[in-house]
Coordinates of N, CA, C and O in Angstrom, one line a residue:
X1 N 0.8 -1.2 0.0 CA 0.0 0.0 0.0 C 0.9 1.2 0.0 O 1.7 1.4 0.9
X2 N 0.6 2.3 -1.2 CA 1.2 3.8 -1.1 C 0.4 4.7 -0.7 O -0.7 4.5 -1.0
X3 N 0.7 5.6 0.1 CA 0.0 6.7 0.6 C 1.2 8.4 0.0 O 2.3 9.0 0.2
X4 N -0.1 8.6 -0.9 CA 0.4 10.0 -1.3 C -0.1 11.2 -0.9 O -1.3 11.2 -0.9
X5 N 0.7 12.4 -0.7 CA 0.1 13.6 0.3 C 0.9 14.3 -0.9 O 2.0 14.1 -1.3
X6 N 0.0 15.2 -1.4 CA 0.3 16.3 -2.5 C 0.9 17.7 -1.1 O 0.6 17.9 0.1
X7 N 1.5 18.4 -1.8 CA 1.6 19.8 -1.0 C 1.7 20.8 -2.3 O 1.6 20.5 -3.6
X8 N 1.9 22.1 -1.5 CA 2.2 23.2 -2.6 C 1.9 24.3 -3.4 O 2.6 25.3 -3.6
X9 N 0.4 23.9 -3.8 CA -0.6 24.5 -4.1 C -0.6 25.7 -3.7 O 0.1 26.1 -2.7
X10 N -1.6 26.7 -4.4 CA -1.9 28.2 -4.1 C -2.3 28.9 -5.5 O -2.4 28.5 -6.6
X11 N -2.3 30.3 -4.7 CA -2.9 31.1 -6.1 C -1.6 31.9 -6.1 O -0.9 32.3 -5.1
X12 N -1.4 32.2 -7.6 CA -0.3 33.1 -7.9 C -0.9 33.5 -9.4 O -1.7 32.9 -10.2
X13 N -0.2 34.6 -9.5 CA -0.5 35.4 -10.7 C 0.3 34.4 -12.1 O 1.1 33.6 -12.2
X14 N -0.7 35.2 -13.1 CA 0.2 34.2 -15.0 C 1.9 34.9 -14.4 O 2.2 35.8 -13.7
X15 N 2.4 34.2 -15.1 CA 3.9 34.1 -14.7 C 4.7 33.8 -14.0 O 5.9 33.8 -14.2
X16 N 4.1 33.6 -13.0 CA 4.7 33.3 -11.7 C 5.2 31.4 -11.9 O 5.0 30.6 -12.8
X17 N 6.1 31.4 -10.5 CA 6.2 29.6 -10.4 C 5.8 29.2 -9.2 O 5.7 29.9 -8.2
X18 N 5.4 27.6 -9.3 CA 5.5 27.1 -8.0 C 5.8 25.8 -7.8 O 5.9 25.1 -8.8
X19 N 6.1 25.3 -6.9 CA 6.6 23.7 -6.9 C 6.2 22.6 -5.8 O 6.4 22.4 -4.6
X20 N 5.2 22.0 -7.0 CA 4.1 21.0 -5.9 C 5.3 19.7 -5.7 O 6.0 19.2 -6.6
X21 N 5.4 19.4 -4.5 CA 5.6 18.0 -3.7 C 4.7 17.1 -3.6 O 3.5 17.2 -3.4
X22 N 5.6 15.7 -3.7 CA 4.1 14.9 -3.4 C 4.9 13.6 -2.4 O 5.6 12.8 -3.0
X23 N 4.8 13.5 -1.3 CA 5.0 12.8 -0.3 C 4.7 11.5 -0.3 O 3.4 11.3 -0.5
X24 N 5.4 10.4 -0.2 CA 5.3 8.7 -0.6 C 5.6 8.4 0.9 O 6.4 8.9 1.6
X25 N 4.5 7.1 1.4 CA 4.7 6.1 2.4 C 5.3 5.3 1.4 O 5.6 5.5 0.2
X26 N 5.6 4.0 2.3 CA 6.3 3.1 1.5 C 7.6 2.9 1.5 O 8.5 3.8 1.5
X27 N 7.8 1.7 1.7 CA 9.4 1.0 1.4 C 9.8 1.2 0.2 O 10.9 1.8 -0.1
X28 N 8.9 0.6 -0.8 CA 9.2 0.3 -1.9 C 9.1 1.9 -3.5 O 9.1 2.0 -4.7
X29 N 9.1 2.6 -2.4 CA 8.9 4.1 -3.5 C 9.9 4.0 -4.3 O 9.5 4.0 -5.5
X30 N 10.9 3.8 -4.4 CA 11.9 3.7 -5.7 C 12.0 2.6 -7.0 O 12.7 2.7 -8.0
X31 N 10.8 1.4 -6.6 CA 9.9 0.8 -7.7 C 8.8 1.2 -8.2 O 8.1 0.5 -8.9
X32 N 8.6 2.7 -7.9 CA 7.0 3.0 -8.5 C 7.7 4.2 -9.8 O 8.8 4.8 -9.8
X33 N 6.9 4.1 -10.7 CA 6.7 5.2 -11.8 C 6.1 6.3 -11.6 O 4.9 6.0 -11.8
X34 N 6.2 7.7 -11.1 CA 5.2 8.3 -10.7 C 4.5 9.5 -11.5 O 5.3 10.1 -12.2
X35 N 3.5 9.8 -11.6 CA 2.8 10.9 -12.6 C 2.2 12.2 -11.5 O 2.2 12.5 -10.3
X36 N 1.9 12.8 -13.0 CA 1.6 14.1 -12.1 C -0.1 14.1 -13.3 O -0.2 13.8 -14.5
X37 N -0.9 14.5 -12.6 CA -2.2 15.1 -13.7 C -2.9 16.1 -13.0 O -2.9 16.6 -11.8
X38 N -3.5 16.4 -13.7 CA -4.6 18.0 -13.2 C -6.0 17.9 -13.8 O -6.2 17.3 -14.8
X39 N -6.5 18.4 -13.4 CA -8.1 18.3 -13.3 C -8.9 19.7 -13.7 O -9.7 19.6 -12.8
X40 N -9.2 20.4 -14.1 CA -10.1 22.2 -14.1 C -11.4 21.6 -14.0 O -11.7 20.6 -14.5
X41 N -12.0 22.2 -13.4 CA -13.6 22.2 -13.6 C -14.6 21.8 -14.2 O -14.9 22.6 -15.1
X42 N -15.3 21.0 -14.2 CA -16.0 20.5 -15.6 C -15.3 19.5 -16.6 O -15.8 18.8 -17.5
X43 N -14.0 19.6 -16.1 CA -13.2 19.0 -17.4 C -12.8 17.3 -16.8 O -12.8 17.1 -15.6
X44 N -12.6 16.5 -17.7 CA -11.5 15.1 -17.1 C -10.1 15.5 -16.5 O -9.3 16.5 -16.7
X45 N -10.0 14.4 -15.7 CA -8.3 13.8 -15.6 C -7.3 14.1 -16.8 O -7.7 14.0 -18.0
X46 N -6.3 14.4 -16.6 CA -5.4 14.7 -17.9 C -3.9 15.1 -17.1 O -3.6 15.9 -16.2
X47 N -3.2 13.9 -18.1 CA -2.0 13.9 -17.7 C -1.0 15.4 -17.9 O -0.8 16.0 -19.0
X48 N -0.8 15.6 -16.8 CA 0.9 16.8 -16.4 C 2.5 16.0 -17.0 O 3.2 16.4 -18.0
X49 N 2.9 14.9 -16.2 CA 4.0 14.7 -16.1 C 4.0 13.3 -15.3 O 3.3 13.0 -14.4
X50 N 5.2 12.4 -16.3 CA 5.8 11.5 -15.4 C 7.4 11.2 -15.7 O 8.1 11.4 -16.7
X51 N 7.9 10.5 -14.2 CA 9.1 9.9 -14.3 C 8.5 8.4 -13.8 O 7.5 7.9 -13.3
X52 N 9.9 8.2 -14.5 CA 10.2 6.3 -14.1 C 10.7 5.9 -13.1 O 11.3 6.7 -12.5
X53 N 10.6 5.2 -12.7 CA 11.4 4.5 -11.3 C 12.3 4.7 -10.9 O 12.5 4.7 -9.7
X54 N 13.5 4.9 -12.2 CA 15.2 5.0 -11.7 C 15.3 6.4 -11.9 O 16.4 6.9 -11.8
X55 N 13.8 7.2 -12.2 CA 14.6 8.5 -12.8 C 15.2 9.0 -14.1 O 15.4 10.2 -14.4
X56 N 15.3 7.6 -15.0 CA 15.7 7.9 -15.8 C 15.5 8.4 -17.6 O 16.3 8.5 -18.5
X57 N 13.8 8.5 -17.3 CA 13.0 8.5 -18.1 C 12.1 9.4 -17.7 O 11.4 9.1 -16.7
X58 N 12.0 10.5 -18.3 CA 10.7 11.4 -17.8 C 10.1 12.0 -19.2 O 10.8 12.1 -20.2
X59 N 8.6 12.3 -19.2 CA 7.9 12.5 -20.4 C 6.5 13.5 -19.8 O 6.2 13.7 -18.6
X60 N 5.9 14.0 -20.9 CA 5.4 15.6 -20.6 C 4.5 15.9 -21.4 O 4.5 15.6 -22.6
X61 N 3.3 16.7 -20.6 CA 2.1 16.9 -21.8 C 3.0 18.1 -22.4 O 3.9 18.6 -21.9
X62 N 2.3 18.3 -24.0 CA 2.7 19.3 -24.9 C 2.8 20.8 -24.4 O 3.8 21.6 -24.4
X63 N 1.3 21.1 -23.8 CA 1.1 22.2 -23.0 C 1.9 22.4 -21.7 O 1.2 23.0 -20.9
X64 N 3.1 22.2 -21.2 CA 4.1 22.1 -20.4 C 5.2 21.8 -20.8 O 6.1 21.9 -19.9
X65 N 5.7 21.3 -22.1 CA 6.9 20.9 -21.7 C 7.7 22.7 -22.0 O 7.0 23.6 -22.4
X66 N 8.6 22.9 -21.7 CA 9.5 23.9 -21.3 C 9.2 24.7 -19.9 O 10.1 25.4 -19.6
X67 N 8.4 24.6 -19.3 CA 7.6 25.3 -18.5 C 7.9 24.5 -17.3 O 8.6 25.0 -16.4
X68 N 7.3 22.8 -17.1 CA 7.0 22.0 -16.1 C 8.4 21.2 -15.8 O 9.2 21.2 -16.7
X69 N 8.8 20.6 -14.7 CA 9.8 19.6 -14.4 C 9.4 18.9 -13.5 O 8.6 19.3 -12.7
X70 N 9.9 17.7 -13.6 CA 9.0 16.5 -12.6 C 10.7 16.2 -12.6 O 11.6 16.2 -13.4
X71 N 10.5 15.7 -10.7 CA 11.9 15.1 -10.3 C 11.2 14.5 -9.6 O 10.0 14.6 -9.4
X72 N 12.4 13.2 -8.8 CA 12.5 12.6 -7.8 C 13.4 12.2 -6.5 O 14.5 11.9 -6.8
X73 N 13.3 12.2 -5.6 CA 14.4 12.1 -4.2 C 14.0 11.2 -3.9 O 12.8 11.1 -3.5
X74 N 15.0 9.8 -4.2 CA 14.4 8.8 -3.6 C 14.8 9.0 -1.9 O 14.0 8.7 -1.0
X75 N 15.6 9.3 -1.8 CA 16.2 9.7 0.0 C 14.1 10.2 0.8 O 13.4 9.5 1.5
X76 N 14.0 10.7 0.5 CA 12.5 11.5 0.7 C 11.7 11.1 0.3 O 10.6 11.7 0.5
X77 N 11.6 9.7 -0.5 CA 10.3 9.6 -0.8 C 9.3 10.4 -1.3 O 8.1 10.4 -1.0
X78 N 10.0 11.7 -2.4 CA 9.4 12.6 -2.8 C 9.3 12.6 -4.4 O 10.3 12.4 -5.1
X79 N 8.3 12.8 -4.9 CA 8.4 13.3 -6.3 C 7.9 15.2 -6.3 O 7.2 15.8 -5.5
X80 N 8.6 15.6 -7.4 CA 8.6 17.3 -7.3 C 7.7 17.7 -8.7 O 7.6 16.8 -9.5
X81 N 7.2 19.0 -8.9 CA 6.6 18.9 -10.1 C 7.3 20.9 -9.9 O 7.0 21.8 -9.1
X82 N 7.8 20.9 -10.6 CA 8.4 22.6 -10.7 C 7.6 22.9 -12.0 O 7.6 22.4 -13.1
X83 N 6.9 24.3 -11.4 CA 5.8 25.1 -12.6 C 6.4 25.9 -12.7 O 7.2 26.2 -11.8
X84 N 6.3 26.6 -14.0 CA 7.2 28.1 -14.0 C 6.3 28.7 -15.5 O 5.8 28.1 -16.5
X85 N 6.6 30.3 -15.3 CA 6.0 30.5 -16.4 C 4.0 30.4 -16.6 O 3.4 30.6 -17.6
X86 N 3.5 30.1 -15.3 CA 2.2 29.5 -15.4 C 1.1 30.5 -15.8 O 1.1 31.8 -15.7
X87 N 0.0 29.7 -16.1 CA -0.5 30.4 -17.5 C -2.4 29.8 -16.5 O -2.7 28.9 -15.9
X88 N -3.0 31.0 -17.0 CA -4.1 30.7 -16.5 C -4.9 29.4 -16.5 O -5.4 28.8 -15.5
X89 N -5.0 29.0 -17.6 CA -5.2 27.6 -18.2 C -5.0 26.3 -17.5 O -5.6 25.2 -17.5
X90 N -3.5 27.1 -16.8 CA -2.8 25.8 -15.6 C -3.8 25.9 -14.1 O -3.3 25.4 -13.0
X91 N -4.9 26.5 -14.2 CA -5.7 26.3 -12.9 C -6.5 24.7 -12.9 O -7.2 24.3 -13.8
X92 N -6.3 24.2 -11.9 CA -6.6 22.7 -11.8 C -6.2 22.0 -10.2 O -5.6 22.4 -9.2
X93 N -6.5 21.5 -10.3 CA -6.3 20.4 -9.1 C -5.6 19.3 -9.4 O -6.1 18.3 -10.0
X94 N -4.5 19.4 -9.2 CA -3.3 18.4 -9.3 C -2.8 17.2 -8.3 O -2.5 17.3 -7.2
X95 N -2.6 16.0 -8.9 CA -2.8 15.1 -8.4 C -1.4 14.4 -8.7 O -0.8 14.6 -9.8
X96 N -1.0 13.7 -7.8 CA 0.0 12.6 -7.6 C -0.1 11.5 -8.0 O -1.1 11.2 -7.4
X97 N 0.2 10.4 -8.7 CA 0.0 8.8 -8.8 C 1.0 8.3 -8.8 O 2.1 8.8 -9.1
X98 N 0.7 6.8 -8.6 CA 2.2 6.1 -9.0 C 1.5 4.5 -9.1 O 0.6 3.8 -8.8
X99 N 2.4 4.3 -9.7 CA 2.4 3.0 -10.7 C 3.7 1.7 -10.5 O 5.0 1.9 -10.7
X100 N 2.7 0.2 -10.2 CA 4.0 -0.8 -10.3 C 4.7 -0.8 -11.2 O 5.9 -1.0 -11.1
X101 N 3.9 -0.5 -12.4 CA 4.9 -0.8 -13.7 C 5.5 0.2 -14.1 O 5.1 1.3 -14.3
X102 N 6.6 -0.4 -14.3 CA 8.0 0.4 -14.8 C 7.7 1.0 -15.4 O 8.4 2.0 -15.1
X103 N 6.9 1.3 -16.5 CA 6.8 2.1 -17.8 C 5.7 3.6 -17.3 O 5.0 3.6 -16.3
X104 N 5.7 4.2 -18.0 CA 5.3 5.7 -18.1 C 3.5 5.8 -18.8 O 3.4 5.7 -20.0
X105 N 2.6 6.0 -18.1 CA 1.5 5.8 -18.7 C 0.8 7.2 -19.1 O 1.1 8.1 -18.4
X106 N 0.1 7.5 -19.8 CA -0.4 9.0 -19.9 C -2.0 8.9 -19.3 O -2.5 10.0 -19.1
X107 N -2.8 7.4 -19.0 CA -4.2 7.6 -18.4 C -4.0 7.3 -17.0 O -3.4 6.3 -16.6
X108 N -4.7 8.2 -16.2 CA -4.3 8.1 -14.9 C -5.0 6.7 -14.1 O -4.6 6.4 -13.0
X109 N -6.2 5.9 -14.9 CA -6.6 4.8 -14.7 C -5.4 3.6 -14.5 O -5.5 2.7 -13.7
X110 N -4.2 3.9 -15.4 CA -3.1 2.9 -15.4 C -2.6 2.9 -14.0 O -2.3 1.8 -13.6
X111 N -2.4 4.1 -13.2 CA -1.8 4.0 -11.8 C -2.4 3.7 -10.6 O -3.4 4.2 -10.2
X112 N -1.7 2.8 -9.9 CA -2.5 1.8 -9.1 C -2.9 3.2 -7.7 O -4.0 3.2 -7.3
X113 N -2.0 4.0 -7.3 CA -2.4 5.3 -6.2 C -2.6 6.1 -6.8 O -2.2 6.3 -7.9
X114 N -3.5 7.2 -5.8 CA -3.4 8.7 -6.0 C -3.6 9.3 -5.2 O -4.4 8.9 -4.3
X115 N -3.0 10.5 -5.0 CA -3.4 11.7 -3.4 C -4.7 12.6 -3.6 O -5.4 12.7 -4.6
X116 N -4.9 13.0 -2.9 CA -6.0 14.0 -2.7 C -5.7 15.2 -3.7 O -6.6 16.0 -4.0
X117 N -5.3 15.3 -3.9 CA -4.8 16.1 -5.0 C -4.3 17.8 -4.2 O -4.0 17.8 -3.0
X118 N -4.2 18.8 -5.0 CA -3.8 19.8 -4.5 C -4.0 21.1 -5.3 O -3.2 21.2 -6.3
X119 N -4.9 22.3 -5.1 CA -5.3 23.3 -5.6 C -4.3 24.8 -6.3 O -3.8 25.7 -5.7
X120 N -4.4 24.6 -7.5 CA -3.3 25.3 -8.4 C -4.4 26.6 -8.4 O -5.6 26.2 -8.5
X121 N -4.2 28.0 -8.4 CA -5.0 28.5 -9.0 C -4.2 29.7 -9.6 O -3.5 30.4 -8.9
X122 N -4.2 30.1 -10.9 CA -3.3 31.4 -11.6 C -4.2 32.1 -12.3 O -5.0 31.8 -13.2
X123 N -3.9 33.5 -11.6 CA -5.1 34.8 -11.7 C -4.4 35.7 -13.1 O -3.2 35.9 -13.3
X124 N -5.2 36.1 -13.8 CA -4.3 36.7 -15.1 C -4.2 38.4 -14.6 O -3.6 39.2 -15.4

């Protein structure tokens, strides 16, 4: 069993950055794949960002890549999601997951956890 605790969240103006955490129970956190997705109003689940297990593979919705970075500390049991540049559009509720399988999924249905998520909001 994983237990994930998003942090981070807030309101900041377009342009601004911020950098969501996402906190892992678990022994086994350096076997999980972990993702990042966001949510707006009205709208579905939709993938942000994932890394692989070792780290050594990370992959990115369109609408982020130059902007977004997803890391990991396995020391901390942490995955990181660094915003920068954010854009009204990026208001959503962001969520953590993570996955046995090694590989990188883009539907958040593929990952076996997820956290409560955590509230992005960017005022123009």
């Amino acid at each position: 069993q994983v237990q994930l605790v998003e942090s981070g969240g807030g309101l900041v103006q377009a342009g601004d950055s911020l950098r969501l955490s996402c906190a892992a129970s678990g022994r086994t956190f350096s076997s999980y794949t972990m993702g990042w997705f966001r949510q707006a109003p009205g709208k579905g689940r939709e993938f942000v960002a994932a890394i692989t297990w070792n780290g050594g593979n990370t992959d990115y919705a369109d609408f982020v890549k130059g902007r977004f970075t997803i890391s990991r500390d396995g020391a901390k049991n942490t995955v990181y999601l660094q915003m920068n540049s954010l854009k009204p559009e990026d208001t959503a509720v962001y969520y953590c997951a993570a996955r046995t399988n090694y590989g990188i999924s883009y539907y958040s249905t593929a990952y076996d956890y997820s956290g409560q998520g955590t509230q992005v909001t960017v005022s123009s």
